[in-house]
CSV table of C-alpha atoms and ligand atoms in Angstrom, one decimal:
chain,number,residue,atom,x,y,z
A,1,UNK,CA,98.5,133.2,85.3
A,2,UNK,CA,100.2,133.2,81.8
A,3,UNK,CA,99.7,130.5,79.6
A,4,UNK,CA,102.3,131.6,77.0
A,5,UNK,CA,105.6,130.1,78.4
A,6,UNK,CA,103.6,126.4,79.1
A,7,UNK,CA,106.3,124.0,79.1
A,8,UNK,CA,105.5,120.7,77.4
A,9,UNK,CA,105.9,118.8,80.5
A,10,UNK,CA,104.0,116.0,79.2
A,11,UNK,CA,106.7,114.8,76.8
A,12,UNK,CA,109.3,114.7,79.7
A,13,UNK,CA,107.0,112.5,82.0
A,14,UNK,CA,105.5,110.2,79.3
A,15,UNK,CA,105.2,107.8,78.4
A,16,UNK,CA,106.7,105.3,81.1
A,17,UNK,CA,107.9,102.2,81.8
A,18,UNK,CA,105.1,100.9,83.6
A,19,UNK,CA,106.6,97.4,84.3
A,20,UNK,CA,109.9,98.7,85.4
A,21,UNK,CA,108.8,101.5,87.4
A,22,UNK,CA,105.9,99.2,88.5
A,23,UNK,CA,108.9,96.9,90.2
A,24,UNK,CA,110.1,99.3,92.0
A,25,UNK,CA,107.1,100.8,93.3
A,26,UNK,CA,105.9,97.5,94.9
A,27,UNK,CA,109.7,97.1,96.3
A,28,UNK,CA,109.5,100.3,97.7
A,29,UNK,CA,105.8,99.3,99.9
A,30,UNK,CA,107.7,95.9,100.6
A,31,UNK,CA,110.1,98.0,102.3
A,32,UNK,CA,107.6,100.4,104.1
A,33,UNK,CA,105.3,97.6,104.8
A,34,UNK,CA,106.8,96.1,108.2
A,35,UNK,CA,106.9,100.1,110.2
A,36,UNK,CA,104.5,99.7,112.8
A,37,UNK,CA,102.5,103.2,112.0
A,38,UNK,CA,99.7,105.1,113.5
A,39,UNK,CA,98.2,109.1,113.8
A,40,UNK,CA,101.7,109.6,115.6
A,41,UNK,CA,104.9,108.2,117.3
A,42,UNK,CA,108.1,107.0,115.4
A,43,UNK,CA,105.9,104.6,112.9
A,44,UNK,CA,105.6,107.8,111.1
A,45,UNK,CA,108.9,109.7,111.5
A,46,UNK,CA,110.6,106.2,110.1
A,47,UNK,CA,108.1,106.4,107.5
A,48,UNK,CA,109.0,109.8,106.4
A,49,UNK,CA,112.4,109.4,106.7
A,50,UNK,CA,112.4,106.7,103.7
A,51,UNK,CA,110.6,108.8,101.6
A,52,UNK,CA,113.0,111.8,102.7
A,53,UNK,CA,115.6,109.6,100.9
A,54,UNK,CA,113.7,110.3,97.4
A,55,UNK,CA,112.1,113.7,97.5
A,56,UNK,CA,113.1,117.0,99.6
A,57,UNK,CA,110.5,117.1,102.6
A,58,UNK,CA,109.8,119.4,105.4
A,59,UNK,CA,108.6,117.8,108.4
A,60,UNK,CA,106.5,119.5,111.0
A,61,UNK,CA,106.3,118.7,114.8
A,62,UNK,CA,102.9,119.6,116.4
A,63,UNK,CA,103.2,119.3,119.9
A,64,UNK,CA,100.3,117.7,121.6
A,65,UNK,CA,97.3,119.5,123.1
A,66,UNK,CA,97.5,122.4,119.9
A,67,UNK,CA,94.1,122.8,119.3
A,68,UNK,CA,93.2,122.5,115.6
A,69,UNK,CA,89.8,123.7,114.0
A,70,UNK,CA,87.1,122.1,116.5
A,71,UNK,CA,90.1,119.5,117.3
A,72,UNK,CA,93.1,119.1,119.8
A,73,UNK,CA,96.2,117.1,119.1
A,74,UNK,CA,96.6,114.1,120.3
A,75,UNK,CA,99.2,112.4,123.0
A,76,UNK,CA,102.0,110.4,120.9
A,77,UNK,CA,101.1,107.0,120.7
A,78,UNK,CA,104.5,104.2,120.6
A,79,UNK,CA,104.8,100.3,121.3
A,80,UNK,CA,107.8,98.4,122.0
A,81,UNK,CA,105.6,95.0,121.7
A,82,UNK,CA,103.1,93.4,122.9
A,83,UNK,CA,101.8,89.9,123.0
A,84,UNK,CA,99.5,87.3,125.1
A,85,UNK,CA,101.3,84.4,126.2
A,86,UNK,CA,99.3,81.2,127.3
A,87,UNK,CA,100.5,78.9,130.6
A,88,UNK,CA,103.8,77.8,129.5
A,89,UNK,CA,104.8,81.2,128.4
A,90,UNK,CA,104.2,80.8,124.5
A,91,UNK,CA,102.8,84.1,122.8
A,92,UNK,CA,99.4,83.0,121.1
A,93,UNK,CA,99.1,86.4,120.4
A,94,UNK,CA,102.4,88.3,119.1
A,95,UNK,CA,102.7,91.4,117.9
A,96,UNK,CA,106.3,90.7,116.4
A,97,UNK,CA,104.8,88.0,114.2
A,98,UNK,CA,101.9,91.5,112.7
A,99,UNK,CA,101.4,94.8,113.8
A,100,UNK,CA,98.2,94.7,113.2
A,101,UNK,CA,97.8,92.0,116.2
A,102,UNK,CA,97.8,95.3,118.4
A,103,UNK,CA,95.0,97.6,118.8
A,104,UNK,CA,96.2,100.9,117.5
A,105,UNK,CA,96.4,103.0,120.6
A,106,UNK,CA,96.3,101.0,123.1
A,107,UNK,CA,97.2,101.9,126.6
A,108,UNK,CA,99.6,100.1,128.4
A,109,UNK,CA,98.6,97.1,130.5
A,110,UNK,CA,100.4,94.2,132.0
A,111,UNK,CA,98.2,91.8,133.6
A,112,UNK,CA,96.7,87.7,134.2
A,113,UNK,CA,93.4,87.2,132.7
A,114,UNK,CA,91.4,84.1,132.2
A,115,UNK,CA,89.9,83.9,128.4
A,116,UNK,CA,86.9,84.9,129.7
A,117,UNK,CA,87.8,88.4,130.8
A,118,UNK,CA,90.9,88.3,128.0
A,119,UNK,CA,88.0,87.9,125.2
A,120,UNK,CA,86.4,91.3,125.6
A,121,UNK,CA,89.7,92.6,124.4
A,122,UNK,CA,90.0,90.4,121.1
A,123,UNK,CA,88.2,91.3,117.9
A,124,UNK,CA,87.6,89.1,115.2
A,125,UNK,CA,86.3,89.0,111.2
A,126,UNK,CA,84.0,86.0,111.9
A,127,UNK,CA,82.8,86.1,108.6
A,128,UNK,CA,86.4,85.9,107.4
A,129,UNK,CA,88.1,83.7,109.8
A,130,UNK,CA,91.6,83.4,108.4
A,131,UNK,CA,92.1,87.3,108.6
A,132,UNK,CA,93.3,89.7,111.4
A,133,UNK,CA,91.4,92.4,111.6
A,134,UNK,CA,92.8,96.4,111.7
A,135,UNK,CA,91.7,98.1,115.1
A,136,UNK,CA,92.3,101.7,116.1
A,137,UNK,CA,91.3,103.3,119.3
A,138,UNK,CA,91.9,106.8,119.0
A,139,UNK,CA,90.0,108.7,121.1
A,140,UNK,CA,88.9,106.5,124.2
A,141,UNK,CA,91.3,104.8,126.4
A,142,UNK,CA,91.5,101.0,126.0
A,143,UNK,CA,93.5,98.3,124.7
A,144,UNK,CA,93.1,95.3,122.5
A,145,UNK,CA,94.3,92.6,120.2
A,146,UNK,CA,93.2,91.5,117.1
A,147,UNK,CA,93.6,88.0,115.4
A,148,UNK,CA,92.0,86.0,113.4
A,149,UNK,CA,88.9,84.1,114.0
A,150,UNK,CA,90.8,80.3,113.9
A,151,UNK,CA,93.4,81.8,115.9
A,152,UNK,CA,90.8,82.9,118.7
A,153,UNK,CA,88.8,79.7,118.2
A,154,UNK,CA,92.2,77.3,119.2
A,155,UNK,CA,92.4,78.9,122.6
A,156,UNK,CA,91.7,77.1,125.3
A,157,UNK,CA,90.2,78.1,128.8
A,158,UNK,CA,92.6,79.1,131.1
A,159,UNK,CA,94.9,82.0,132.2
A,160,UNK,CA,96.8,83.6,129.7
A,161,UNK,CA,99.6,86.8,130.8
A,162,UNK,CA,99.2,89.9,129.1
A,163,UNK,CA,101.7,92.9,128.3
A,164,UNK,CA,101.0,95.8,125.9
A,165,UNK,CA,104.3,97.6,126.3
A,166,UNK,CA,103.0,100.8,124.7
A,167,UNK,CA,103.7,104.4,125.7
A,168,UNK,CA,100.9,107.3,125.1
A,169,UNK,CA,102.7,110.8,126.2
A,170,UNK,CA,102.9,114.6,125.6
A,171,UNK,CA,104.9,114.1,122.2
A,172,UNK,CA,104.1,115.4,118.7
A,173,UNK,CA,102.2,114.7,115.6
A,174,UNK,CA,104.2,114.3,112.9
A,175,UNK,CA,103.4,115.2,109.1
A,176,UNK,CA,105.4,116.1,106.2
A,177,UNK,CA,105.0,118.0,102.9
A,178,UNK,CA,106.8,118.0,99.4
A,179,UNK,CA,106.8,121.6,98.0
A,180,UNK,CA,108.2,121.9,94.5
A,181,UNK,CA,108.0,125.8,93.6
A,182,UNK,CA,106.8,126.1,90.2
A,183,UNK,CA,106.6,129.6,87.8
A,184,UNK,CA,103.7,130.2,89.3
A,185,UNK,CA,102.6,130.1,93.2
A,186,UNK,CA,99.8,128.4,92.4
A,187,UNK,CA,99.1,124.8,93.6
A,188,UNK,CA,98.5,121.1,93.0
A,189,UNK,CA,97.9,119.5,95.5
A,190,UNK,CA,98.4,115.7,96.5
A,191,UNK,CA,97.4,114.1,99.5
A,192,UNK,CA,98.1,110.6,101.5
A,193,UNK,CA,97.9,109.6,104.7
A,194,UNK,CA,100.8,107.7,106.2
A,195,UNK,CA,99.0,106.1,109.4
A,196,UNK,CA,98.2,102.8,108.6
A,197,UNK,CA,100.7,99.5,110.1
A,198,UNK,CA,101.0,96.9,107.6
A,199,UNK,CA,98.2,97.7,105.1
A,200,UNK,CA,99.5,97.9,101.7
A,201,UNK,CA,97.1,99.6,99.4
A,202,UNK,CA,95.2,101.4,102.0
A,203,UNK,CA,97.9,103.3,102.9
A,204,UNK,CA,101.2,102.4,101.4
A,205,UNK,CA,99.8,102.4,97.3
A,206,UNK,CA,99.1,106.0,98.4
A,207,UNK,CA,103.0,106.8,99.5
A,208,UNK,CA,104.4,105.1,97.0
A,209,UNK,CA,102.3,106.9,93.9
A,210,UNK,CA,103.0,110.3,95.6
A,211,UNK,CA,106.4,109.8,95.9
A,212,UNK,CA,107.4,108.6,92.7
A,213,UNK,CA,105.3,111.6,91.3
A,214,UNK,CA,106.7,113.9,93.5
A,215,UNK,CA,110.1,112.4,92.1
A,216,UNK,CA,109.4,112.8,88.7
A,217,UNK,CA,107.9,116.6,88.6
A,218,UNK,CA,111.3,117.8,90.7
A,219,UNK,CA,112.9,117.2,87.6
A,220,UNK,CA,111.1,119.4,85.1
A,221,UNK,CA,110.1,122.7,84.4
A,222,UNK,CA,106.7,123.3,86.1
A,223,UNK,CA,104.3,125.9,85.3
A,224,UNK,CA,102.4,125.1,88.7
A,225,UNK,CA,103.9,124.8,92.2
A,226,UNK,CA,103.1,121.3,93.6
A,227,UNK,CA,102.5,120.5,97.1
A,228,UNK,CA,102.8,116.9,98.3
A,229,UNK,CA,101.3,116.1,101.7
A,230,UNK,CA,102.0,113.4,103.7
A,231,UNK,CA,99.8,113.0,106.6
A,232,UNK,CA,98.2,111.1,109.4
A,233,UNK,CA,94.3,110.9,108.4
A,234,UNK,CA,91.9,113.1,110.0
A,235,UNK,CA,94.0,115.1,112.4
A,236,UNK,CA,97.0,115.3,110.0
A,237,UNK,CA,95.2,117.2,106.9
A,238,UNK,CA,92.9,118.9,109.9
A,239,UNK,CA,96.4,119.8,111.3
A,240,UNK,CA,97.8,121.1,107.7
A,241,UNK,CA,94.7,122.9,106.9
A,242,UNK,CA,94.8,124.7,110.7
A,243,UNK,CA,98.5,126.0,109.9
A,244,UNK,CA,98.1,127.2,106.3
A,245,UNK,CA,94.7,128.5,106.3
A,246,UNK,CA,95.5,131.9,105.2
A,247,UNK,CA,97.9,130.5,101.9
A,248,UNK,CA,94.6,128.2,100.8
A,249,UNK,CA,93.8,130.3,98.1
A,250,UNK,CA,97.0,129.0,96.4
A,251,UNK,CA,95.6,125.3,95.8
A,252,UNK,CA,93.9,125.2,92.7
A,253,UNK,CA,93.8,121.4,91.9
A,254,UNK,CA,93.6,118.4,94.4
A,255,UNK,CA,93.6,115.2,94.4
A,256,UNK,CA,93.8,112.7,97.3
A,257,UNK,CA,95.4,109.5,96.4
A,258,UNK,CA,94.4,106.4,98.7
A,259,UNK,CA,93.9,102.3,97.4
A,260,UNK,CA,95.4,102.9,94.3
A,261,UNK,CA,97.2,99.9,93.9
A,262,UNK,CA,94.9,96.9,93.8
A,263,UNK,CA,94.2,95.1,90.7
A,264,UNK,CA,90.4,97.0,90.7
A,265,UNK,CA,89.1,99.4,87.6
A,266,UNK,CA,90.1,103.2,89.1
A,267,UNK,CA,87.2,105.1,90.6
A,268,UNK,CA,87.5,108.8,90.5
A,269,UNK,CA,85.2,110.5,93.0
A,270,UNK,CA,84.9,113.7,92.1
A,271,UNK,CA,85.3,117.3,94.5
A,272,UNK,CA,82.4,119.0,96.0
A,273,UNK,CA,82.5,121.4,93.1
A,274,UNK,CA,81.5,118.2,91.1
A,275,UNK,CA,83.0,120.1,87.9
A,276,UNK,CA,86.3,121.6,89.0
A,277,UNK,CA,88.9,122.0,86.4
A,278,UNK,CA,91.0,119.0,88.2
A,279,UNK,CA,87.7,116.6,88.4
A,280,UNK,CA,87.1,117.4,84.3
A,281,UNK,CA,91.4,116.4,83.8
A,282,UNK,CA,90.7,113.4,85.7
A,283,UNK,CA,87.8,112.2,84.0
A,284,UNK,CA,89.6,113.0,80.7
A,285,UNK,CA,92.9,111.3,81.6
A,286,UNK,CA,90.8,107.8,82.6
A,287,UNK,CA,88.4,107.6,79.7
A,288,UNK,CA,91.4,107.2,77.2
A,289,UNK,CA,93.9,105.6,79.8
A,290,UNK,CA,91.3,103.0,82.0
A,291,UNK,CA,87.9,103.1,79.4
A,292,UNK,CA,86.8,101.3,82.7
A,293,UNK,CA,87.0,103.1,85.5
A,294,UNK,CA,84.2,104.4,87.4
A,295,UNK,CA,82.9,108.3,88.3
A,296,UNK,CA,81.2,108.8,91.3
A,297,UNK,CA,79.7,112.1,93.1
A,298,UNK,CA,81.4,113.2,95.9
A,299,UNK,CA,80.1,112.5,99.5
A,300,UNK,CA,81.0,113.4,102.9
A,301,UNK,CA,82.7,110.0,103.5
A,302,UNK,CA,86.3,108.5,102.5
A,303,UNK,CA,89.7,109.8,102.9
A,304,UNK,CA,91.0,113.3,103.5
A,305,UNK,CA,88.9,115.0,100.9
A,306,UNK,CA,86.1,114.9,103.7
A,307,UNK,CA,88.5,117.8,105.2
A,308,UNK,CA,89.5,119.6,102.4
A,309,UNK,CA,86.5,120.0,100.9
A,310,UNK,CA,84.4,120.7,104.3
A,311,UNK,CA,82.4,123.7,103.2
A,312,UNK,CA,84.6,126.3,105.1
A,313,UNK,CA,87.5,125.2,102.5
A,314,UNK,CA,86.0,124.4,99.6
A,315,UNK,CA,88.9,123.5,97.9
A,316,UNK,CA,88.8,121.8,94.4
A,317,UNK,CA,89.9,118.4,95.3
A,318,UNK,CA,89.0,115.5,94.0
A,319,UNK,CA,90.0,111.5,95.1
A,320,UNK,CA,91.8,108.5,92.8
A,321,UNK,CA,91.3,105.0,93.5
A,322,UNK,CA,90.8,101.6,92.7
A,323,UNK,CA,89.0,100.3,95.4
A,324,UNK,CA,86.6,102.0,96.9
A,325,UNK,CA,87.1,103.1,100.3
A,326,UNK,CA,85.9,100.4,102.5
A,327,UNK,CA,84.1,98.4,100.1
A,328,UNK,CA,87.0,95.9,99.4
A,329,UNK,CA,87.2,92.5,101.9
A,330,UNK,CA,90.7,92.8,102.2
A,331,UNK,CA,90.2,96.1,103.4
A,332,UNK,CA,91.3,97.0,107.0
A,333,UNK,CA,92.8,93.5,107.6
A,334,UNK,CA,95.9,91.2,107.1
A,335,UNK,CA,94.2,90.8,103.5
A,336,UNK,CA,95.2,93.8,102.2
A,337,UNK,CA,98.8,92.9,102.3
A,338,UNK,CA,102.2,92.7,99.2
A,339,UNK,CA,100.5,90.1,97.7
A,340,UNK,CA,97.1,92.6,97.0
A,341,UNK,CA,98.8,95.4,95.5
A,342,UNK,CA,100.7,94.6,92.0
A,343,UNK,CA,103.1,96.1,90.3
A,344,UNK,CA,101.5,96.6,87.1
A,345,UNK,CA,98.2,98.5,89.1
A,346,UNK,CA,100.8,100.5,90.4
A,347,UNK,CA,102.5,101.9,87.2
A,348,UNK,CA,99.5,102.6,85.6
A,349,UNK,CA,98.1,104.5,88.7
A,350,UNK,CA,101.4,106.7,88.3
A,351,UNK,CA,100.8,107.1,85.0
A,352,UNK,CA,97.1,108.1,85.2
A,353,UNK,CA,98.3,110.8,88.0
A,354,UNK,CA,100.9,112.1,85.7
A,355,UNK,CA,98.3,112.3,83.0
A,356,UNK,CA,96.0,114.6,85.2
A,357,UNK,CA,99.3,116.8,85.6
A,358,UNK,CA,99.7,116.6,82.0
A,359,UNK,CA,96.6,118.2,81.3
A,360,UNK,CA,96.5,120.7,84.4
A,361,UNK,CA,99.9,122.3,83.1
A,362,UNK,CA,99.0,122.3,79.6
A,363,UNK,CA,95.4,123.9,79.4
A,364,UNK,CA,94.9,127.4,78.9
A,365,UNK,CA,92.6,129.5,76.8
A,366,UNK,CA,93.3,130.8,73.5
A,367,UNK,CA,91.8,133.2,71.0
A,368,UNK,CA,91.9,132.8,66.9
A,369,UNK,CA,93.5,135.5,65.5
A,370,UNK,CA,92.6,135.1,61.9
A,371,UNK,CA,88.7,134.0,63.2
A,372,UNK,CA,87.1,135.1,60.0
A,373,UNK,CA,86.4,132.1,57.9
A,374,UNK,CA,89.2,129.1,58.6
A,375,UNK,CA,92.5,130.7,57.5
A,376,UNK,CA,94.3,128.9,54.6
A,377,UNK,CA,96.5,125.9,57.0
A,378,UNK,CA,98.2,124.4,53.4
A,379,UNK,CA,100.0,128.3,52.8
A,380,UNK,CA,101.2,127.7,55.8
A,381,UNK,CA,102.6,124.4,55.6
A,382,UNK,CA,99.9,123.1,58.0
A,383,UNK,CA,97.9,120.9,56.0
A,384,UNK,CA,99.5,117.4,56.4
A,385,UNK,CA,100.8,116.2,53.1
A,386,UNK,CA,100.7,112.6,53.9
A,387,UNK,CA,97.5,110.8,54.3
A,388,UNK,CA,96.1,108.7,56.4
A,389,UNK,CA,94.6,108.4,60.0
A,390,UNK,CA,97.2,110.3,61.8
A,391,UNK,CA,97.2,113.2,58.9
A,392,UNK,CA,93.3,113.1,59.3
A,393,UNK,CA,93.8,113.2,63.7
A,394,UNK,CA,96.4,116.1,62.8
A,395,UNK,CA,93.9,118.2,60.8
A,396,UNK,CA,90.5,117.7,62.9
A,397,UNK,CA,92.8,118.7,65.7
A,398,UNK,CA,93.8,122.2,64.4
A,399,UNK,CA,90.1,122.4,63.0
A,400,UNK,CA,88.8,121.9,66.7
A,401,UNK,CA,90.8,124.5,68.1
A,402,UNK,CA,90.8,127.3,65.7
A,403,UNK,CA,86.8,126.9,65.7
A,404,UNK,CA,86.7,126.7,69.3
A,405,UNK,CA,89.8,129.2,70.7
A,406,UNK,CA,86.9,132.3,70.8
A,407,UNK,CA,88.9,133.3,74.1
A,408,UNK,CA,86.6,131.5,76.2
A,409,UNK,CA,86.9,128.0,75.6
A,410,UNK,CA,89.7,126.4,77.7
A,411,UNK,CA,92.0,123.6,75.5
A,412,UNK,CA,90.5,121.0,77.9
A,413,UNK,CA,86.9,121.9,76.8
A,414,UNK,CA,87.7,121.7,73.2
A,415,UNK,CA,89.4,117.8,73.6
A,416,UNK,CA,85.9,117.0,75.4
A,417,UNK,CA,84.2,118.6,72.9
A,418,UNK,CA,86.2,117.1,69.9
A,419,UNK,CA,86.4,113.7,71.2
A,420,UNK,CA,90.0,113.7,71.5
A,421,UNK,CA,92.5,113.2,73.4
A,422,UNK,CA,94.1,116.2,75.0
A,423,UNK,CA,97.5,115.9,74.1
A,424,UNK,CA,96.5,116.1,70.2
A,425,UNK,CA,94.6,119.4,71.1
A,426,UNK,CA,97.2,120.9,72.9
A,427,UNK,CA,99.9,119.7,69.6
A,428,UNK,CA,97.2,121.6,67.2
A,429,UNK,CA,97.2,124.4,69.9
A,430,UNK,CA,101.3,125.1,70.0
A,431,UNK,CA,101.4,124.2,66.2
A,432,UNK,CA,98.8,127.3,65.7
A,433,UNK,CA,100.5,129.6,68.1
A,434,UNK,CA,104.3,129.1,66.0
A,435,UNK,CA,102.4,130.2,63.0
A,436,UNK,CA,100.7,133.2,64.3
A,437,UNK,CA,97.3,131.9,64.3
A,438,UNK,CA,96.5,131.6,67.9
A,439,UNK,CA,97.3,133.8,70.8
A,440,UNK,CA,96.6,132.7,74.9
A,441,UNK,CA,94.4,134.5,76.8
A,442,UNK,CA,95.0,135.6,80.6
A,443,UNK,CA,93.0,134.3,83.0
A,444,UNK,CA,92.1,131.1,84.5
A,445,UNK,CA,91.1,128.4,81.6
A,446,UNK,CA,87.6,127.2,83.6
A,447,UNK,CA,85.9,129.8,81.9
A,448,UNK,CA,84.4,127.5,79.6
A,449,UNK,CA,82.3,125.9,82.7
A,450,UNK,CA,79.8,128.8,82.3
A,451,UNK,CA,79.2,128.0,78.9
B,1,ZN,ZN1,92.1,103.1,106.2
């Protein structure tokens, strides 16, 4: 890969309007948020057919039974509705009212059942009573309803009619990808899954940031191709990695982006390599952008990077959040609904992505080509003339790369190393190159790692 025609993509992309863009990010999971989704069935294709109206998709049918890796697809789960409806024929239970009332995957049942028998098929968050609980039954064949814990506790004995009007058939899983070709075929990756109902920052915050990324990179030059996947979780990315297995060497970056829109600190958690060039850009991005944010180790648990980096893929892939997975109360109920994810969380979770894409395109490893003794910078008309703390930033900037740039040392290495941010190392680095003094290096710009 050539460094020498990097495009300075960071100045298209930032900085942004937050606020604004912010707006419209939450409008867009307001408008996503009522789809009743799940692994498959036409909660997804509507789903993909409103981001289709932003960004260029291809969307991939896999019919069920397809085994992938040690999995096979699934039947396609839909619902038409579904309710319990006491005596008089009022629904105490109503799956118009929230999707997530429903047990994701349940089989279809019509039936009379006194509350005794009708109770082994509710689930409640006791220890939060006013929420509804989110309830998936995947792989074994049963149905259910969720509800609250108040809601379960004002019914009364007696019979109660129940009707899941669901379908489960030989269908399709449904996923779909953003590809935006770049100068070269390698990859960044970006990961979400779309199978949630109405969950907003599980789920939806993930959509929303890809999407307006994904929106934002199809209008600039692009030194790396980007690869935007929008799946169901589990089989989806299990699906995507069983079709593209043999173009996996392309991905060179990852990141999985899940819970990214609550008002919590970030928490990066980094890829099994634990020091991958996108884990290092991540943990740059957020010590200048979120000083608060949190780094954890990764571990077999989570979102889709339990797939992609399983160790027969390996892949360098890291996960942004706010939330942690599952360590939130709002998580996997009615809690985690519009009013948890804000507008403001949102915009700066864009803008920290864009950051990490910021410093992926623009690092690359350079060599000094006047390395004997610091060549004369006020000749050249490099030495600021103006005082003061930017002149000063300006200067220790073109110091730290011409001392550094020995062929090995990657730009990003050099900002850690300096204590600065990346985007003044990568100035000093194209300010060097106009005047001669620096030339790229081919070959990837991770070297440095060995060091
Ligand atoms: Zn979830």
């Amino acid at each position: 890969m050539s460094s020498s025609t990097t495009p300075n993509i960071g100045s298209l992309l930032l900085p942004i309007d937050r606020e604004q863009v912010g707006e419209e990010m939450h409008s867009f999971i307001a408008d996503l948020f009522p789809i009743c989704r799940s692994i498959t069935g036409e909660g997804i294709r509507e789903t993909i057919g409103y981001i289709g109206r932003r960004i260029p998709l291809d969307v991939s049918e896999v019919p069920t039974g397809t085994p992938v890796l040690d999995w096979t697809v699934p039947r396609e789960w839909n619902i038409r509705d579904a309710y319990v409806a006491d005596a008089t024929g009022k629904r105490v239970i109503d799956f118009r009212e929230s999707n997530l009332h429903v047990m994701s995957y349940s089989v279809p049942f019509r039936g009379r059942l006194d509350l005794g028998s009708l109770r082994e098929h509710l689930h409640t968050l006791p220890e939060h009573p006013d929420l509804i609980p989110y309830r998936t039954s995947y792989y074994s064949e049963s149905w259910g309803f969720c509800l609250s814990q108040r809601q379960l506790e004002a019914l009364t004995d007696g019979e109660y009619e129940v009707c899941v009007d669901t379908s489960l058939l030989e269908g399709h899983l449904t996923y779909a990808e953003c590809y935006l070709p770049g100068a070269s075929q390698d990859e960044i990756l970006f990961s979400c899954h779309i199978c949630h109902p109405s969950l907003a920052n599980d789920n939806l915050s993930g959509i929303v940031v890809s999407t307006f990324l994904a929106e934002r990179l199809a209008r600039v030059d692009r030194r790396y191709s980007y690869r935007f996947l929008f799946v169901p979780g589990t089989i989806g990315s299990l699906t995507w990695l069983a079709r593209n297995e043999s173009r996996l060497e392309r991905v060179r970056h990852g990141l999985v982006l899940a819970s990214v829109g609550d008002a919590a600190t970030f928490t990066y958690k980094r890829s099994r390599h634990g020091d991958a060039e996108v884990d290092r850009a991540a943990e740059h991005v957020l010590r200048y952008a979120a000083p608060d944010h949190e780094v954890i180790d990764f571990s077999p648990y989570g979102y889709d990077e339990r797939q992609y980096c399983s160790p027969g893929f390996d892949l360098p892939v890291g996960s942004l959040s706010r939330s942690r997975h599952g360590r939130f109360p709002e998580y996997h109920t009615s809690g985690d609904n519009l009013a948890f994810v804000h507008p403001a969380a949102l915009g700066q979770s864009l803008a920290v992505t864009l950051g990490v894409v910021e410093v992926l395109e623009g690092n690359g490893t350079y060599r000094n080509l006047s390395p004997k003794g610091e060549p004369q910078l006020g000749r050249r008309g490099l030495y600021p003339s103006m005082g003061g703390r930017d002149a000063e930033a300006q200067q220790m900037a073109l110091l730290w790369v011409l001392n550094q740039s020995d062929g090995r040392r990657s730009l990003l290495h050099i900002a850690e190393r300096a204590g600065m941010p990346f985007a003044d190392i990568r100035t000093a680095a194209n300010r060097l190159q106009e005047h001669g003094l620096l030339a790229p290096v081919e070959g990837t710009p991770d070297m440095a790692r060995d060091l």
